[in-house]
PDB file of C-alpha atoms in Angstrom:
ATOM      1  CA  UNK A1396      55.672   7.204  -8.358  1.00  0.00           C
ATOM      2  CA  UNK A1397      52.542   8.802  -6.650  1.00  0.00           C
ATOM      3  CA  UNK A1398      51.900  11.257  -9.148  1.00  0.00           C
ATOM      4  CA  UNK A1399      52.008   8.560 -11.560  1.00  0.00           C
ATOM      5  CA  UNK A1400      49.368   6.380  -9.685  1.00  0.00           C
ATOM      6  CA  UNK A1401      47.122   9.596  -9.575  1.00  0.00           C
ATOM      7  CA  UNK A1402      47.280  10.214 -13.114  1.00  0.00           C
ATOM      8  CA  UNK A1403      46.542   6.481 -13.420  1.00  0.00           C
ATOM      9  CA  UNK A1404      43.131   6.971 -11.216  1.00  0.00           C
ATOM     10  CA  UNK A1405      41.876  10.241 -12.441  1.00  0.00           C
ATOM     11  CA  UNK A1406      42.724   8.516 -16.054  1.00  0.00           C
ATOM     12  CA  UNK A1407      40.593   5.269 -15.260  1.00  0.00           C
ATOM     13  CA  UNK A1408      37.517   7.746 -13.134  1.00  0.00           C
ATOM     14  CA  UNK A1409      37.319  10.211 -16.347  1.00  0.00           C
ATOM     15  CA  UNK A1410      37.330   6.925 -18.841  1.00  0.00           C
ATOM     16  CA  UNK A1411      34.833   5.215 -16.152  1.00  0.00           C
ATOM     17  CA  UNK A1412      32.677   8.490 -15.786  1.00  0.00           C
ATOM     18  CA  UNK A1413      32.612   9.058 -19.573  1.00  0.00           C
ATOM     19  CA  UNK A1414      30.859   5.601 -19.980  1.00  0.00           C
ATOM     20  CA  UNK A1415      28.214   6.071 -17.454  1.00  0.00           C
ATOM     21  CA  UNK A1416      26.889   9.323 -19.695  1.00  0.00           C
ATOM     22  CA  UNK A1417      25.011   8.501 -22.095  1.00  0.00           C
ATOM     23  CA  UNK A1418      25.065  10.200 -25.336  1.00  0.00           C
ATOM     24  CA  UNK A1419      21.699  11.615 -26.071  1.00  0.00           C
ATOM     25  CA  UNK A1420      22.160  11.845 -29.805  1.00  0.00           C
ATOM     26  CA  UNK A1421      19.869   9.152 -30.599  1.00  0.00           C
ATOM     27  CA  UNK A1422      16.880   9.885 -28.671  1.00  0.00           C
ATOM     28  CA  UNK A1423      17.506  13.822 -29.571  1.00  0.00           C
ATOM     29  CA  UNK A1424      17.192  12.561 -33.970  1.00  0.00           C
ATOM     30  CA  UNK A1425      13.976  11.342 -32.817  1.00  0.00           C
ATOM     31  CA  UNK A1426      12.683  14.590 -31.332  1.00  0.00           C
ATOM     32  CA  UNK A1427      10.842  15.687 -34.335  1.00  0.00           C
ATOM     33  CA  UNK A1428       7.838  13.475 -33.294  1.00  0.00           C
ATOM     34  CA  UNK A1429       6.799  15.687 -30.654  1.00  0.00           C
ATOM     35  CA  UNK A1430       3.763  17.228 -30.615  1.00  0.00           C
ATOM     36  CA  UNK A1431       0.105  16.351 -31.423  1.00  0.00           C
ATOM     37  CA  UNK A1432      -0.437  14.544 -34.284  1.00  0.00           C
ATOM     38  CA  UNK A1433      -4.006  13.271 -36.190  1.00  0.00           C
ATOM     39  CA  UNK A1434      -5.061  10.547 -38.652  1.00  0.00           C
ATOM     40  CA  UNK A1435      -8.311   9.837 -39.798  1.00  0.00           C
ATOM     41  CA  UNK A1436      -9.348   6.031 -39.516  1.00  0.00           C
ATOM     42  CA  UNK A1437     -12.450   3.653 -39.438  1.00  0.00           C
ATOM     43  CA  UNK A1438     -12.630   4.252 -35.855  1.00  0.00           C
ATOM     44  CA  UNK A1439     -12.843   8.376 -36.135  1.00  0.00           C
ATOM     45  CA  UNK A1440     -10.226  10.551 -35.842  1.00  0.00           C
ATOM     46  CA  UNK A1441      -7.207   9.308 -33.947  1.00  0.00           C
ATOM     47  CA  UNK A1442      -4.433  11.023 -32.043  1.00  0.00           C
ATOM     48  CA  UNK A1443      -1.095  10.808 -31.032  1.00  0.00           C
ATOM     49  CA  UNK A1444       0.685  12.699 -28.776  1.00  0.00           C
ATOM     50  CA  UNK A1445       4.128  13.213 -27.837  1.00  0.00           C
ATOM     51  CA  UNK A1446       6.071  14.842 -25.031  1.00  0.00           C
ATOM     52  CA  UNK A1447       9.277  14.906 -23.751  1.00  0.00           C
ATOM     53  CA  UNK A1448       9.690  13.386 -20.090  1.00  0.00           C
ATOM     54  CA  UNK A1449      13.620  13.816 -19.922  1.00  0.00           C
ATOM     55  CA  UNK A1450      16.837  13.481 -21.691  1.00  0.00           C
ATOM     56  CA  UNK A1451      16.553  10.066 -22.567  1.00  0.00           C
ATOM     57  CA  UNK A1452      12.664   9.457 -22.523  1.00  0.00           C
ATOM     58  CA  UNK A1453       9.662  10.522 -24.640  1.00  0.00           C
ATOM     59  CA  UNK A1454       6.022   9.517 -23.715  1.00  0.00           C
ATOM     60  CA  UNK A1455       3.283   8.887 -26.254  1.00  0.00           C
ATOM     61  CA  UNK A1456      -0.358   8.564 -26.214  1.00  0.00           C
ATOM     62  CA  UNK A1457      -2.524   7.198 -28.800  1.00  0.00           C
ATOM     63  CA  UNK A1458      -5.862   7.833 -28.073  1.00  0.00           C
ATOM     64  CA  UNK A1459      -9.669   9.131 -29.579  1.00  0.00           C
ATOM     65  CA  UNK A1460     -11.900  11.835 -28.498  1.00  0.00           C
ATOM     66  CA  UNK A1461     -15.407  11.486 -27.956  1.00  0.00           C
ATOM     67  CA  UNK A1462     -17.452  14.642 -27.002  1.00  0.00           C
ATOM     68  CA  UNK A1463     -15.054  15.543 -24.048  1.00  0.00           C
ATOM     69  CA  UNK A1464     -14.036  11.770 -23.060  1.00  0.00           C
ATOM     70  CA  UNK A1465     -10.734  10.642 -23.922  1.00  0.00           C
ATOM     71  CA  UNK A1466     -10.276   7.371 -24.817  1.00  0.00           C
ATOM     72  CA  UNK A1467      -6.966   5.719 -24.493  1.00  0.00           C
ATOM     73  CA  UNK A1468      -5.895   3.215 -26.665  1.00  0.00           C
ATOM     74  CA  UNK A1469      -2.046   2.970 -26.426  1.00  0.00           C
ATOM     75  CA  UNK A1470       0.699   4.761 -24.134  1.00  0.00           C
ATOM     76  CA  UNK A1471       3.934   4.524 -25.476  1.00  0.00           C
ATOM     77  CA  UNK A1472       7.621   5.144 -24.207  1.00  0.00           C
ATOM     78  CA  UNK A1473      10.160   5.790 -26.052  1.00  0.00           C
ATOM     79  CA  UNK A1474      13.650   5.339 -24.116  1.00  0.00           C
ATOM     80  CA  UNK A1475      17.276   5.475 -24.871  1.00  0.00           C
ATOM     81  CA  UNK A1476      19.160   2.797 -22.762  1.00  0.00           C
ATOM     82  CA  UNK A1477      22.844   3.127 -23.328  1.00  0.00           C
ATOM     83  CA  UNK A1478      23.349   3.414 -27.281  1.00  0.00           C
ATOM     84  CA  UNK A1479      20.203   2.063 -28.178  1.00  0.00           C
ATOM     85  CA  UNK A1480      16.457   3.508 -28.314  1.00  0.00           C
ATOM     86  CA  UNK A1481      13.424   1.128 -27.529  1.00  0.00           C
ATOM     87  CA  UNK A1482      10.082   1.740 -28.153  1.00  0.00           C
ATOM     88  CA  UNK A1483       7.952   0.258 -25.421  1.00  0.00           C
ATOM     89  CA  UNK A1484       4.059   0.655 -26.295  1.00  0.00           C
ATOM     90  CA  UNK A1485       1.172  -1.256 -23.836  1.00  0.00           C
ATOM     91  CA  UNK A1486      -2.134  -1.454 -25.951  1.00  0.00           C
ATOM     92  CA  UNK A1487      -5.374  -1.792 -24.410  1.00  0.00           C
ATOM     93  CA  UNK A1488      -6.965  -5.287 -24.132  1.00  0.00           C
ATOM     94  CA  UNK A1489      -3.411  -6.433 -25.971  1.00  0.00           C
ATOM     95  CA  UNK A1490      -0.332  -8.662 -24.358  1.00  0.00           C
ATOM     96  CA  UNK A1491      -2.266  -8.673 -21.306  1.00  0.00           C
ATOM     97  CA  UNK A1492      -2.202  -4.951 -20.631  1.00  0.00           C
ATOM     98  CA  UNK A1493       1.481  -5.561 -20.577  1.00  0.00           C
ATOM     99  CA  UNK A1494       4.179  -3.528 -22.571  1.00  0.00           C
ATOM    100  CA  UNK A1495       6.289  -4.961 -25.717  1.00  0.00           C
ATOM    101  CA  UNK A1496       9.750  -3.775 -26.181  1.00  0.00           C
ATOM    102  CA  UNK A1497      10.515  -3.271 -29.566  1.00  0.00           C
ATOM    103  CA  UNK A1498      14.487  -2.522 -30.537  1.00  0.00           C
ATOM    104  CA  UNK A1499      15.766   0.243 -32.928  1.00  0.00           C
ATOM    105  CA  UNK A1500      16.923  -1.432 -35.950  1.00  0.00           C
ATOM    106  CA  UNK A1501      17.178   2.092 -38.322  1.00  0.00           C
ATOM    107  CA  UNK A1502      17.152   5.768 -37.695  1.00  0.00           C
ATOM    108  CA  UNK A1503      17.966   8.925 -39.513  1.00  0.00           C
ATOM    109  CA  UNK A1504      16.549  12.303 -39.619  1.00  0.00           C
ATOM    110  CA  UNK A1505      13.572  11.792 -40.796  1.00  0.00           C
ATOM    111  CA  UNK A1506      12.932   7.828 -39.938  1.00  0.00           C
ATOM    112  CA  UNK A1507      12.902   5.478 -37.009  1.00  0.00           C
ATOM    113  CA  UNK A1508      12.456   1.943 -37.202  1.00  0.00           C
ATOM    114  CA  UNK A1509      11.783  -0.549 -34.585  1.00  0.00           C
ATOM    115  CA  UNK A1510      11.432  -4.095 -34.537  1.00  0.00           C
ATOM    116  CA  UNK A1511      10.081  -7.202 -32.378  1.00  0.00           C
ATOM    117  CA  UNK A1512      10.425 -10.340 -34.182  1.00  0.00           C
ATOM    118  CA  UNK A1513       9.632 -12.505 -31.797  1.00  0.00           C
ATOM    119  CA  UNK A1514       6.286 -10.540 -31.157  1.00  0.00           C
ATOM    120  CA  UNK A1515       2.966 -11.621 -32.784  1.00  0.00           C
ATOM    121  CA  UNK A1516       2.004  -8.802 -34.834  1.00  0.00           C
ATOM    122  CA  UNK A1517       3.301  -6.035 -35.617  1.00  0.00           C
ATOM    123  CA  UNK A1518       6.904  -6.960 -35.563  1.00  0.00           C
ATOM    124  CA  UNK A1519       7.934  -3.664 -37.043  1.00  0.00           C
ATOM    125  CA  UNK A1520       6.858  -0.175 -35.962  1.00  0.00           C
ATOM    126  CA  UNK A1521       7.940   2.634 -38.128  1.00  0.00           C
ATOM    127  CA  UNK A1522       7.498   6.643 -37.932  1.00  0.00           C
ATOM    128  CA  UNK A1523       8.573   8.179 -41.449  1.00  0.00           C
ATOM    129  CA  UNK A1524       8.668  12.349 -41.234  1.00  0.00           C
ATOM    130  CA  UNK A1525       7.268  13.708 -44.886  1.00  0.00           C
ATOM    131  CA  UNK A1526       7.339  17.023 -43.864  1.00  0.00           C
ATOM    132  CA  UNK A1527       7.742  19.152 -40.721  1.00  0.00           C
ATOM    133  CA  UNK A1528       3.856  19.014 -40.468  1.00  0.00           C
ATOM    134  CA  UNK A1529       3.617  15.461 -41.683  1.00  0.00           C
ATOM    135  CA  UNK A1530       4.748  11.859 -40.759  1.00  0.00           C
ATOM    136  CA  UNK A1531       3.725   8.259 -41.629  1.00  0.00           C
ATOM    137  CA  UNK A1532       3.622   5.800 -38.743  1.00  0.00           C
ATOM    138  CA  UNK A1533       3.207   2.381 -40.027  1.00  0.00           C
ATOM    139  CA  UNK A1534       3.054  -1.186 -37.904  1.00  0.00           C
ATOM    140  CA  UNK A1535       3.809  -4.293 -40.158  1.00  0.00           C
ATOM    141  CA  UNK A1536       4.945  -7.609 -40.208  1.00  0.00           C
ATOM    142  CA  UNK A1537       3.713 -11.383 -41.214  1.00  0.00           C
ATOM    143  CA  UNK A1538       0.643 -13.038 -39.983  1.00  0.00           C
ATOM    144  CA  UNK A1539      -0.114 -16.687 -40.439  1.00  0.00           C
ATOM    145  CA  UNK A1540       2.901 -16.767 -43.169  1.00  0.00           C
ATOM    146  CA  UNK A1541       1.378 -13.290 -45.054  1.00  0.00           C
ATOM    147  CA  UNK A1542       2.745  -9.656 -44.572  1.00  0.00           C
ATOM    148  CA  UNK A1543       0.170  -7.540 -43.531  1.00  0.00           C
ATOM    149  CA  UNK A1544       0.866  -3.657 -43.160  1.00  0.00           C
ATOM    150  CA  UNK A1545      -0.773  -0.632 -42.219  1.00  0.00           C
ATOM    151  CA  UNK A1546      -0.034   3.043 -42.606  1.00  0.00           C
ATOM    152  CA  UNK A1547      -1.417   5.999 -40.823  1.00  0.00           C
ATOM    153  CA  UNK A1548      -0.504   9.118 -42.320  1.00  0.00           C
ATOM    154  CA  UNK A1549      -0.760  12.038 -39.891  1.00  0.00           C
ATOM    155  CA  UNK A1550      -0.431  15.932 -39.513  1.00  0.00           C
ATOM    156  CA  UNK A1551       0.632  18.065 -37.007  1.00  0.00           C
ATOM    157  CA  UNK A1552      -1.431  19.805 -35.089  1.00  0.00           C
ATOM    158  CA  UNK A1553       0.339  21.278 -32.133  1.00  0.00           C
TER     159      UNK A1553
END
């Protein structure tokens, strides 16, 4: 009877353990946007930059370079919580300085889709991968009844 009750507790603390872990497969499909990336806009030349901060976190940085001043536009994280991946950006003089949490809605090798509805504009951030040195991120969504979008194709450069 006590071996029975044992096997009954290490069965339930390996099933209870298991569930705490969180499987880093979803964050890891994203990993291909790490790195420094470019895109030439209105504004100059625009970068992005990504870095891993742990298992289940990547930070970016969206940000301009003037002479030897950065400018900081946009920090971004990028965070698995249980099975799902959010990606949390704060924009300058946006939302109050505050951050927007946008949920995964699609991902695959070589896409990741995320999506606010309920957020004024955009509600849909997207990063496409075209090539290993190559991605499209694009933010889009409808304002005052229209869809608007915008893409910013980018390269690699680190």
């Amino acid at each position: 009877m006590k071996s029975k009750r044992l096997f009954i507790v290490i069965v339930c603390f390996v099933f209870f353990c298991s569930w705490l872990i969180v499987d880093q497969s979803l964050i890891n499909k994203a990993a291909w946007v790490i790195g420094t990336w470019e895109t030439k806009t209105q504004r100059g030349i625009v970068y992005e930059t990504w870095t891993k901060v742990s298992d289940v976190e990547f930070m970016g940085m969206n940000y301009t370079l003037k002479d030897s001043d950065t400018a900081v536009m946009e920090n971004i994280q990028l965070i698995q919580k249980q099975n799902s991946l959010f990606y949390i950006p704060t924009v300058k003089n946006q939302n109050n300085n505050l951050p927007v949490s946008f949920s995964l809605k699609t991902i695959s090798d070589n896409q990741l889709v995320f999506e606010n509805a309920k957020h004024f504009f955009p509600q849909i951030i997207s990063y496409r991968r075209v090539r290993d040195d190559s991605l499209v991120a694009e933010i889009s969504g409808i304002i005052n009844g229209r869809e608007r979008k915008q893409a910013f194709p980018m390269r690699r450069i680190k």
